[in-house]
PDB file of C-alpha atoms and ligand atoms in Angstrom:
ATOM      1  CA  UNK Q   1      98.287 106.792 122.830  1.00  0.00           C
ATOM      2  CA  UNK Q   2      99.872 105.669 119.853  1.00  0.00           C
ATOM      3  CA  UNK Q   3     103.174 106.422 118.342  1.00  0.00           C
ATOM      4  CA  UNK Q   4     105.582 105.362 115.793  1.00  0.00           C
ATOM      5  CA  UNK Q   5     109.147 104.535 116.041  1.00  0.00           C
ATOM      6  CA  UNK Q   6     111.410 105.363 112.833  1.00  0.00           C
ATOM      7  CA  UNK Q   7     114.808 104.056 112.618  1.00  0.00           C
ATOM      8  CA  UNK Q   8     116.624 106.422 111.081  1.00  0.00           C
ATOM      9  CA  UNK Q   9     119.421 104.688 110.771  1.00  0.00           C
ATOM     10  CA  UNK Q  10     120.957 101.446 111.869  1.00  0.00           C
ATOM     11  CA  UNK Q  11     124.746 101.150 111.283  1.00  0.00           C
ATOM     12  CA  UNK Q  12     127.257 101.090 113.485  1.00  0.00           C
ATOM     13  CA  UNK Q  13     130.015 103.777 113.980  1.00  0.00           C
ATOM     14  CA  UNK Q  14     131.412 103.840 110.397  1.00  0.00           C
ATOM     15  CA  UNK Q  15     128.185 103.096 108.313  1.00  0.00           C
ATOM     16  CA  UNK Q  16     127.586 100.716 105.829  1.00  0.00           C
ATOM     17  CA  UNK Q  17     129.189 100.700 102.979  1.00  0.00           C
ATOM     18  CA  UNK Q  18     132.449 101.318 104.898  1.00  0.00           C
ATOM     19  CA  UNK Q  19     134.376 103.373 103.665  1.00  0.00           C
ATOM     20  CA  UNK Q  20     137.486 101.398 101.153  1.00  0.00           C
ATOM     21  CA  UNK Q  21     135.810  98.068 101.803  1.00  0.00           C
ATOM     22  CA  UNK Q  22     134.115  96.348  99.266  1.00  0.00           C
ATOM     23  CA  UNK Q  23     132.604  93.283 100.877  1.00  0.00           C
ATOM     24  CA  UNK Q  24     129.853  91.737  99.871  1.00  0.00           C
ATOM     25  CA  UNK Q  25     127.026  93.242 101.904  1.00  0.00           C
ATOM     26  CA  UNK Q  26     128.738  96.925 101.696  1.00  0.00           C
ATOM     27  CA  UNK Q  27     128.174  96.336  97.306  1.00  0.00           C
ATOM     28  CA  UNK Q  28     124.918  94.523  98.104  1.00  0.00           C
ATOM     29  CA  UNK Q  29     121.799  95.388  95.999  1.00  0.00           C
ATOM     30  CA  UNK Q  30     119.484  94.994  98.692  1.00  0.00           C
ATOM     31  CA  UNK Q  31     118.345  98.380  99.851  1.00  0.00           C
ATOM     32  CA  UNK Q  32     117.834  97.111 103.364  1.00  0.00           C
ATOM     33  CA  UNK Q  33     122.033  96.461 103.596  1.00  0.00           C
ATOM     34  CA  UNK Q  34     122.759 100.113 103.255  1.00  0.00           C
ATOM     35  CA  UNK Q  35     122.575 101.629 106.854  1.00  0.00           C
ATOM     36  CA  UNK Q  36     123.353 105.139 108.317  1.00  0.00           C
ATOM     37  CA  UNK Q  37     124.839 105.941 111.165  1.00  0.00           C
ATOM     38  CA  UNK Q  38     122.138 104.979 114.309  1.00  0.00           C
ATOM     39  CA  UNK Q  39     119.426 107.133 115.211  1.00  0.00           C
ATOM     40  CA  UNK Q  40     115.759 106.537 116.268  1.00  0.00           C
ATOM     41  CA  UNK Q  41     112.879 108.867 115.891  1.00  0.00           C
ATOM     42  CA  UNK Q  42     109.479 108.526 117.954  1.00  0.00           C
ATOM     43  CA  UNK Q  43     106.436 110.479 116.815  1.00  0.00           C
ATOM     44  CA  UNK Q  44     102.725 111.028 117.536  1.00  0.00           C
ATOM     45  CA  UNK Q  45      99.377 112.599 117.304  1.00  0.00           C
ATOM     46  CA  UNK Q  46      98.749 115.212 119.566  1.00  0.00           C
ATOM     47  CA  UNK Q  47      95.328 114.449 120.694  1.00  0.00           C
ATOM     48  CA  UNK Q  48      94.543 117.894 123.857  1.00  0.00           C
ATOM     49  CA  UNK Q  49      94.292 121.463 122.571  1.00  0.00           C
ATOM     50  CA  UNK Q  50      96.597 120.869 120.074  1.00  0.00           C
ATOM     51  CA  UNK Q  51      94.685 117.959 118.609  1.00  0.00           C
ATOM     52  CA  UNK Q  52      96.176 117.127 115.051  1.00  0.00           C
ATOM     53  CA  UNK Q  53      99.414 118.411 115.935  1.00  0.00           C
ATOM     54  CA  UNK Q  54     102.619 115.979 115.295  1.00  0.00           C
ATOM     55  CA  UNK Q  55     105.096 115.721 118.350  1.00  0.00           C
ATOM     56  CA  UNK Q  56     108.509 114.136 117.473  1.00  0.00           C
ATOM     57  CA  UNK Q  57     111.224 112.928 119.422  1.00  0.00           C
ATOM     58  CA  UNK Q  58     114.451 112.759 118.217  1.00  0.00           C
ATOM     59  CA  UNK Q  59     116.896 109.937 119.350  1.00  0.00           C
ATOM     60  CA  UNK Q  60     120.617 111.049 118.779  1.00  0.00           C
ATOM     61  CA  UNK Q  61     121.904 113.003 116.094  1.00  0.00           C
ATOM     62  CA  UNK Q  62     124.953 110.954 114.327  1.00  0.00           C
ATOM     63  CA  UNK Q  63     126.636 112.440 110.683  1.00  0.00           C
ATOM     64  CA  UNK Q  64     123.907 111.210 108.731  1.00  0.00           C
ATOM     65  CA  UNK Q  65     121.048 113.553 110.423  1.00  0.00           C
ATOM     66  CA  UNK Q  66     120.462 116.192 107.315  1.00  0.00           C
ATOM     67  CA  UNK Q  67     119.882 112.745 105.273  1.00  0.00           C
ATOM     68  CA  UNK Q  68     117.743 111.025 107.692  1.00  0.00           C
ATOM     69  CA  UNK Q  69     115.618 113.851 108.778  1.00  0.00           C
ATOM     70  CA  UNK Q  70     115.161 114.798 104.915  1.00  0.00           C
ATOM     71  CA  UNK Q  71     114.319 110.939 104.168  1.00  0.00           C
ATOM     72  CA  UNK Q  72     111.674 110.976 107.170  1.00  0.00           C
ATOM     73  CA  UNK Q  73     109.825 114.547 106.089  1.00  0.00           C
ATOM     74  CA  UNK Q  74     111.037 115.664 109.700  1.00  0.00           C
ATOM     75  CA  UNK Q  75     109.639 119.133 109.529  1.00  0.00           C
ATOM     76  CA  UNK Q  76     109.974 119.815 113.793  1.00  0.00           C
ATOM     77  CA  UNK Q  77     111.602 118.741 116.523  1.00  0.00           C
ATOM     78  CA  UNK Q  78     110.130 118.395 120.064  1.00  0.00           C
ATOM     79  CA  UNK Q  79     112.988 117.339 121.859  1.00  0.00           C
ATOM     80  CA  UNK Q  80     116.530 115.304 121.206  1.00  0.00           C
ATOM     81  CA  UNK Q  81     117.529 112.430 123.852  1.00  0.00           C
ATOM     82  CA  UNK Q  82     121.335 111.389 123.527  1.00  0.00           C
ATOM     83  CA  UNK Q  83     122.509 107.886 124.891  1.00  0.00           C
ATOM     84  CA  UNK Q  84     126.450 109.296 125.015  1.00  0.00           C
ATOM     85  CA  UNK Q  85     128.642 111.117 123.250  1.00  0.00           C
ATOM     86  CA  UNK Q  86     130.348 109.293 120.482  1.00  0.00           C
ATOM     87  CA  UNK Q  87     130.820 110.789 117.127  1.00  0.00           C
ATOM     88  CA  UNK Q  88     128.398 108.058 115.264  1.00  0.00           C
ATOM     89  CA  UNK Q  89     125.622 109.979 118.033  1.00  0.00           C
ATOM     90  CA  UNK Q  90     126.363 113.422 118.306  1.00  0.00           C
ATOM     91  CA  UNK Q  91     128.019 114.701 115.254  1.00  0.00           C
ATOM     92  CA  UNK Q  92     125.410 115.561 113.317  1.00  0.00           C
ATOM     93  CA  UNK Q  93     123.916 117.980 116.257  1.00  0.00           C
ATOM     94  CA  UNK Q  94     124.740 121.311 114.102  1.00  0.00           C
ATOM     95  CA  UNK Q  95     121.950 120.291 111.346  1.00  0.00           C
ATOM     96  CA  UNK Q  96     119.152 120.769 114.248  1.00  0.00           C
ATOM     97  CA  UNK Q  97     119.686 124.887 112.989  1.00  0.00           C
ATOM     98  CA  UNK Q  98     117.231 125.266 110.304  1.00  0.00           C
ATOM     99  CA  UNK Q  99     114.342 122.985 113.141  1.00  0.00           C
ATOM    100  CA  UNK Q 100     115.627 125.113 115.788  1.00  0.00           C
ATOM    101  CA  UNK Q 101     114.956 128.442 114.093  1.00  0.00           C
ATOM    102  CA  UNK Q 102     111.424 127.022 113.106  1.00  0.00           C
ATOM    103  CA  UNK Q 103     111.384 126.048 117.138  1.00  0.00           C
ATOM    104  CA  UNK Q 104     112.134 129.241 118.585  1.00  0.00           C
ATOM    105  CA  UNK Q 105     109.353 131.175 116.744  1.00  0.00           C
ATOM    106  CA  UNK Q 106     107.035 128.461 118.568  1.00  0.00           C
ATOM    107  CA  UNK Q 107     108.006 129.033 121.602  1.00  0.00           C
ATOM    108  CA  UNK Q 108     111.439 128.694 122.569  1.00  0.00           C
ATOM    109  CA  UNK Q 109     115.024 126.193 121.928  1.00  0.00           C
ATOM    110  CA  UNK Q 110     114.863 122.840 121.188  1.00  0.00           C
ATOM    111  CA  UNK Q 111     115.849 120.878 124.630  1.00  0.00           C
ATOM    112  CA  UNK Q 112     118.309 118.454 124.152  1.00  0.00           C
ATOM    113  CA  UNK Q 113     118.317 115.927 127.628  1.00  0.00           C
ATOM    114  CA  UNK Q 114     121.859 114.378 127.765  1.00  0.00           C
ATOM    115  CA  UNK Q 115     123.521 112.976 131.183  1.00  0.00           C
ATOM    116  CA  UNK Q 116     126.424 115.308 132.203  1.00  0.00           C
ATOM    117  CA  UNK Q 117     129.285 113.562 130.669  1.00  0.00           C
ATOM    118  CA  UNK Q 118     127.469 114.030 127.673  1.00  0.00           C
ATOM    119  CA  UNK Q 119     126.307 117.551 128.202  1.00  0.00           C
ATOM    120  CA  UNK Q 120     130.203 118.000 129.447  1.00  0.00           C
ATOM    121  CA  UNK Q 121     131.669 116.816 125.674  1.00  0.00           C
ATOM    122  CA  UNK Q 122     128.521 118.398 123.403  1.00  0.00           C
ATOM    123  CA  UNK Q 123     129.492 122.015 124.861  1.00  0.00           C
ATOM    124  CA  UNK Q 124     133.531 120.582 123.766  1.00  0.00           C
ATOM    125  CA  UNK Q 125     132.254 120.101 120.194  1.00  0.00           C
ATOM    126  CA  UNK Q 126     129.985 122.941 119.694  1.00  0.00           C
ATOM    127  CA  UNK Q 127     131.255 125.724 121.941  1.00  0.00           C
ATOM    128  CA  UNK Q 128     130.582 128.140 119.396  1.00  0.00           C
ATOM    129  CA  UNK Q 129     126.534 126.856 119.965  1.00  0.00           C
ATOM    130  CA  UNK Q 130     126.756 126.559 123.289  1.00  0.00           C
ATOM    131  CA  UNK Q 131     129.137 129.097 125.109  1.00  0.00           C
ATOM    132  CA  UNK Q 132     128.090 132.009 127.163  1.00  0.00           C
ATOM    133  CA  UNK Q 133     129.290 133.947 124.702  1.00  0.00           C
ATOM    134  CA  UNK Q 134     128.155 132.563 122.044  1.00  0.00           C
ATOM    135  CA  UNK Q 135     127.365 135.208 119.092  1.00  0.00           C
ATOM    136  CA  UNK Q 136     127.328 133.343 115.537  1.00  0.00           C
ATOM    137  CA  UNK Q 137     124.457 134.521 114.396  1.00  0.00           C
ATOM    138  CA  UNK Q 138     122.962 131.207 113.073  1.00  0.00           C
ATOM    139  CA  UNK Q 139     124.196 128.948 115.777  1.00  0.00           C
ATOM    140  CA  UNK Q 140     121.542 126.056 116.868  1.00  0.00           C
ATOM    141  CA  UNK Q 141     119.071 127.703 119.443  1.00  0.00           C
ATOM    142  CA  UNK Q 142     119.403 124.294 121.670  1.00  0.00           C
ATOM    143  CA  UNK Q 143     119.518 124.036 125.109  1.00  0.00           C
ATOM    144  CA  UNK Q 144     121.042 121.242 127.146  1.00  0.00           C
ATOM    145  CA  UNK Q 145     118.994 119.732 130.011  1.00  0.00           C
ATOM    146  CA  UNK Q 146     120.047 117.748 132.670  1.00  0.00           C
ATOM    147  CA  UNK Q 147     118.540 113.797 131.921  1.00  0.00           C
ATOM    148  CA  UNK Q 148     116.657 112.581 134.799  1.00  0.00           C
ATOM    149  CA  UNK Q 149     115.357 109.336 135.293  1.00  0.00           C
ATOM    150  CA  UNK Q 150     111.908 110.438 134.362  1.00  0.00           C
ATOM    151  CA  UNK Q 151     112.102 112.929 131.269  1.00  0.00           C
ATOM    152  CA  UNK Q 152     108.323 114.620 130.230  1.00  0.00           C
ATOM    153  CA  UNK Q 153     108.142 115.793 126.330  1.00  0.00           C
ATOM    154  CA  UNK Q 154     104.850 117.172 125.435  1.00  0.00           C
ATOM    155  CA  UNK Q 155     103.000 114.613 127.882  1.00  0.00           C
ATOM    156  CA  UNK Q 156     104.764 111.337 126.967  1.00  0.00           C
ATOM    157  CA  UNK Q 157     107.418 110.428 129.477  1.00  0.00           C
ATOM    158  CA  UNK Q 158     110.885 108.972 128.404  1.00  0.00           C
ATOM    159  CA  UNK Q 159     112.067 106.914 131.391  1.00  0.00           C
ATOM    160  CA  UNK Q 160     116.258 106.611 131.234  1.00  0.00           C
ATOM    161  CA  UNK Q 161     117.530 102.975 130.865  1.00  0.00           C
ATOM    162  CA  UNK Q 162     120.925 102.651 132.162  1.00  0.00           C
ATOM    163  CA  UNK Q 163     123.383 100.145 130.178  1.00  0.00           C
ATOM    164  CA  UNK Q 164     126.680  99.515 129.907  1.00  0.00           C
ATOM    165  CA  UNK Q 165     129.177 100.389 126.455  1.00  0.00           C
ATOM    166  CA  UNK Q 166     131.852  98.892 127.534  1.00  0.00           C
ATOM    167  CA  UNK Q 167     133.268 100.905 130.536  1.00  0.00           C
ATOM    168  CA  UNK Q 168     130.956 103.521 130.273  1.00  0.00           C
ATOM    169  CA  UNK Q 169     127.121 103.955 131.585  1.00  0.00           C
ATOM    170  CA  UNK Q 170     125.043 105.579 129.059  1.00  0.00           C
ATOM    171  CA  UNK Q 171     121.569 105.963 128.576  1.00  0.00           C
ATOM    172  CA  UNK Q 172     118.862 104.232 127.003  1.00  0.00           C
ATOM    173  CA  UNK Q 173     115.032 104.834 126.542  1.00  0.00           C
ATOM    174  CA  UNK Q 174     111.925 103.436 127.401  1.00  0.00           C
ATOM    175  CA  UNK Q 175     108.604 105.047 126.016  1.00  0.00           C
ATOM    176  CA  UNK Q 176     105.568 103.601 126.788  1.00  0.00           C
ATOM    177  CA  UNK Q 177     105.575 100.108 125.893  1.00  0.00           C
ATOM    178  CA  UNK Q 178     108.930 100.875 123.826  1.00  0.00           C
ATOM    179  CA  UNK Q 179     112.588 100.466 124.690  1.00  0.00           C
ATOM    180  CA  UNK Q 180     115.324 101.832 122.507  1.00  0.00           C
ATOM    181  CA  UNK Q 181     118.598 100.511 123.583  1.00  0.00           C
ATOM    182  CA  UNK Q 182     121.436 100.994 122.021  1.00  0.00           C
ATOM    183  CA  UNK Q 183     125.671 100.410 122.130  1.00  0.00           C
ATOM    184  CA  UNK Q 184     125.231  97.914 124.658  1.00  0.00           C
ATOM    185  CA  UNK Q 185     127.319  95.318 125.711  1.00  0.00           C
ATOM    186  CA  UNK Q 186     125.922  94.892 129.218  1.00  0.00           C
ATOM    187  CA  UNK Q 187     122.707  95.603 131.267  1.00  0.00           C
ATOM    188  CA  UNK Q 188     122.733  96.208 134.500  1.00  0.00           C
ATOM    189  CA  UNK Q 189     120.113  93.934 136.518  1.00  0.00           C
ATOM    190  CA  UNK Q 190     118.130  96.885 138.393  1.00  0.00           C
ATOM    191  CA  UNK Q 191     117.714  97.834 134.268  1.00  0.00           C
ATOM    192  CA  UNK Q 192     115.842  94.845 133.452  1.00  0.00           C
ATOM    193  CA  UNK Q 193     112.929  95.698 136.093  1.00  0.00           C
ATOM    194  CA  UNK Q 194     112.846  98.971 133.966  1.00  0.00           C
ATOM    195  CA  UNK Q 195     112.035  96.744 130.578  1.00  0.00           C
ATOM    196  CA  UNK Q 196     108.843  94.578 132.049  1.00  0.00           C
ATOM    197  CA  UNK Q 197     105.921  93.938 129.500  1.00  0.00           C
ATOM    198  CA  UNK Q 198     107.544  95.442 126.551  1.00  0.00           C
ATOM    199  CA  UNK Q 199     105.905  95.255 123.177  1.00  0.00           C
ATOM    200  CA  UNK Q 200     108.537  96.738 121.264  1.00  0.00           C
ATOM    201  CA  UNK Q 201     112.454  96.285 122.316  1.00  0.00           C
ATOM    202  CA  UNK Q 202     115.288  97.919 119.871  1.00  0.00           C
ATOM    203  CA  UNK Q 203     118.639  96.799 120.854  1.00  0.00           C
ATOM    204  CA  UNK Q 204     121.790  97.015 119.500  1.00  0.00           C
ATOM    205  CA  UNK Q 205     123.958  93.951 117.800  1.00  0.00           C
ATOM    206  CA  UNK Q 206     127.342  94.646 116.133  1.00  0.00           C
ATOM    207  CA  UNK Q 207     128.406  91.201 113.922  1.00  0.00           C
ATOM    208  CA  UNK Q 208     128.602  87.846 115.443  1.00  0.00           C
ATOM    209  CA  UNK Q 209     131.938  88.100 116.673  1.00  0.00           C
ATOM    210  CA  UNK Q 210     132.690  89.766 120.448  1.00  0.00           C
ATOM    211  CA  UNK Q 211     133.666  92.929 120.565  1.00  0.00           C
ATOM    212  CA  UNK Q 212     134.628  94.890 123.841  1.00  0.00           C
ATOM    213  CA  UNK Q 213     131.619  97.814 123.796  1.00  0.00           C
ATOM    214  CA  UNK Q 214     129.134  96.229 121.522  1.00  0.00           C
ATOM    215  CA  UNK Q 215     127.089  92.866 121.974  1.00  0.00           C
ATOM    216  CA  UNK Q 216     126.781  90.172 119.399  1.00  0.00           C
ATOM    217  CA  UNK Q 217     123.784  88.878 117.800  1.00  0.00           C
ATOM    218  CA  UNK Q 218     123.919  85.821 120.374  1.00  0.00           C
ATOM    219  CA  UNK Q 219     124.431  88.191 123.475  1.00  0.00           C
ATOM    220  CA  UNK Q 220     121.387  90.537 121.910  1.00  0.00           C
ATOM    221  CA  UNK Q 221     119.190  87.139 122.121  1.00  0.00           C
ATOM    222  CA  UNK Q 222     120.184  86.566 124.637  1.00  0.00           C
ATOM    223  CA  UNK Q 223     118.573  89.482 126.668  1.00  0.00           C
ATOM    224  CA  UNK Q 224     115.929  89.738 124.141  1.00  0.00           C
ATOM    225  CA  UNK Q 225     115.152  86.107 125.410  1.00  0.00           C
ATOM    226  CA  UNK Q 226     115.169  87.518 129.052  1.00  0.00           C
ATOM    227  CA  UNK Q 227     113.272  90.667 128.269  1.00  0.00           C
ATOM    228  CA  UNK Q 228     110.253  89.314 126.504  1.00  0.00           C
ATOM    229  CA  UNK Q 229     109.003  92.240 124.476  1.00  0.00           C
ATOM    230  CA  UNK Q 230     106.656  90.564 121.454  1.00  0.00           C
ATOM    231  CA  UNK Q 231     109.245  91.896 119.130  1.00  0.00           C
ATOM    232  CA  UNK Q 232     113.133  92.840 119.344  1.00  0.00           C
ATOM    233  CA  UNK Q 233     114.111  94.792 116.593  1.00  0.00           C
ATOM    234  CA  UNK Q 234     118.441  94.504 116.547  1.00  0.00           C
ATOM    235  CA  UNK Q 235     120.208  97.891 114.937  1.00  0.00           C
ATOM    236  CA  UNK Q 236     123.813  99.050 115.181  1.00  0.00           C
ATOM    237  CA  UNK Q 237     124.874  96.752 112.594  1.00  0.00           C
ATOM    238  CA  UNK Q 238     128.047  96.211 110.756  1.00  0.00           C
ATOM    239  CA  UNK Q 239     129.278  95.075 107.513  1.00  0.00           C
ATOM    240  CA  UNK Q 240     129.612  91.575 108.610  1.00  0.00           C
ATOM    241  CA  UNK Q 241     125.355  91.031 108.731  1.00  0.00           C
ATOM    242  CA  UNK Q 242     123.219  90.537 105.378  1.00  0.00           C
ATOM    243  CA  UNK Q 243     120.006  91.719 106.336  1.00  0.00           C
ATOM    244  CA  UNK Q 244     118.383  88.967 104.582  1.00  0.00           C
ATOM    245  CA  UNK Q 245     120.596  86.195 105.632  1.00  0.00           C
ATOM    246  CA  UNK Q 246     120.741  87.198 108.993  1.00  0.00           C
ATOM    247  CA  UNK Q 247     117.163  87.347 109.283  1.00  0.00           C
ATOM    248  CA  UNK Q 248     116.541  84.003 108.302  1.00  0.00           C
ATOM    249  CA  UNK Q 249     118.490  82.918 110.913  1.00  0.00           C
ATOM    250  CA  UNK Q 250     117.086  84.889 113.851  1.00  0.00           C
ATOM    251  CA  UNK Q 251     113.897  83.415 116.026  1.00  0.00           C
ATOM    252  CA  UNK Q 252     110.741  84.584 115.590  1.00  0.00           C
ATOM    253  CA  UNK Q 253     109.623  87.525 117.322  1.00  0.00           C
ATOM    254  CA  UNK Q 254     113.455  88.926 116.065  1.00  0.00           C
ATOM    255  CA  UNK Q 255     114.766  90.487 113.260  1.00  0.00           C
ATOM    256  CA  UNK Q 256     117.301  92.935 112.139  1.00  0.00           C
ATOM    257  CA  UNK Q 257     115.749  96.648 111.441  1.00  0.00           C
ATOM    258  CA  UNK Q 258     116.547  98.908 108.651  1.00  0.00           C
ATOM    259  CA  UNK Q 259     117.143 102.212 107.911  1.00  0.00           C
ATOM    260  CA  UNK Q 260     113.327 104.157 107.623  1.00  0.00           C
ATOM    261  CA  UNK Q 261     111.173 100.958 109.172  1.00  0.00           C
ATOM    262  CA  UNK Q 262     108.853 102.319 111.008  1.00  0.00           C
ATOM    263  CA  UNK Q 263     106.893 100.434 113.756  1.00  0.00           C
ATOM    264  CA  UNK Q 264     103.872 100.995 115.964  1.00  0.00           C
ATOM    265  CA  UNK Q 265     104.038 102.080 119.910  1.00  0.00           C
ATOM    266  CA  UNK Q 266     102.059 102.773 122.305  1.00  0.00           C
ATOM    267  CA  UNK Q 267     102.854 105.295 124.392  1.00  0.00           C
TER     268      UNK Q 267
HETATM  269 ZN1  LIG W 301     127.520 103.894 118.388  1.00  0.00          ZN
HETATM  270 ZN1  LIG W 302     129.347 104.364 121.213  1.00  0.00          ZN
END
């Protein structure tokens, strides 16, 4: 079936522009240097009873949701996968509301898959959504379910990818022929034999210099190298990458994304 894949956004932690820095790529002109906080969305073409019907997939919900879901016409939500719980991934969970609402006349809450560690710190953040007791009136109507290895939304299956972010294991997605991993700064060997005969690879790339939970642009070639997929797309970025510049430098077959490319998949 096909799909698209939307990146949303493809900053790191504190988005670009950083805040009080005015280097050169955070004042560049080039639209493709500004970048929100990461997020990837995966849609399609329901094609059964529903024919004509547009699924959509939501991959983490950072600060910069409201923008990015306004920016992509993002009118429903199918279902929200989180790799882990940081605050660049999670925070912007609360703006699901008005999609939720829409959701629950459907049919019911919008299921949100997240590991247990991450279910564990999501019902920290938004107890008021997610107690037992919860009563605000207009909280999210989300419910948490437990990630599996094999997750089924609306017929497409979203296998969990485990990777490393520096000391902790979080999640990352394969769809079809599509892998979306991001935060990485190790993967696990049994993970590769999850990413054979990818088309399309997304993987995360901080700057070129190391950093303890995110991999450099050499590291990211590195497995991009190993994987194989006919083309990586790198996100996560910081201030320290032109888009253009960087790009030139990169092999074929890679390249830096930006915020609202949007790429084919088969699913
Ligand atoms: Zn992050
Ligand atoms: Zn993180």
């Amino acid at each position: 079936m096909d799909g698209r894949l939307t990146f949303l956004g493809t900053g790191t932690s504190m988005g670009v522009p950083t805040l009080g820095c005015e280097c050169a790529v955070g004042t560049s002109a080039d639209p493709r240097d500004g970048r929100l906080r990461p997020a990837g969305l995966v849609r399609w073409q329901e094609t059964g009873q529903e024919a004509g019907q547009e699924r959509a997939v939501v991959i983490d919900t950072g600060p910069d949701f409201r923008e990015q879901a306004l920016r992509a016409a993002l009118k429903r939500v199918d279902a929200v996968f989180y790799t882990h719980s940081h605050a660049d991934h999670v925070l912007g969970l609360d703006d699901l509301r008005p999609l939720s609402f829409a959701a629950l006349r459907e049919g019911g809450p919008i299921p949100l898959y997240a590991s247990a560690e991450t279910a564990a710190a999501l019902e920290q953040i938004f107890e008021y959504t997610f107690s037992a007791q919860a009563t605000y009136p207009t909280r999210a109507r989300v419910q948490l379910k437990p990630l599996a290895e094999r997750n089924a939304v609306q017929g497409v299956e979203f296998l969990r990818v485990p990777v490393w972010h520096g000391e902790m294991e979080i999640a990352g997605f394969r769809f079809g022929s599509a892998a979306y991993l991001t935060d990485v700064s190790a993967i696990p060997d049994q993970s590769f034999a999850l990413l054979e005969g990818l088309e399309v690879l997304v993987l995360s790339a901080l700057r070129y210099k190391p950093h303890p939970s995110h991999a450099t642009v050499e590291q990211a070639l590195g497995w991009a190298r190993r994987i194989g997929a006919k083309q990586t797309w790198l996100t996560h970025i910081a201030h320290e990458l032109s888009h253009a510049e960087t790009n030139r430098a990169l092999p074929a077959g890679v390249a830096l994304a930006h915020d609202g490319l949007t790429v084919a998949v088969t699913l």
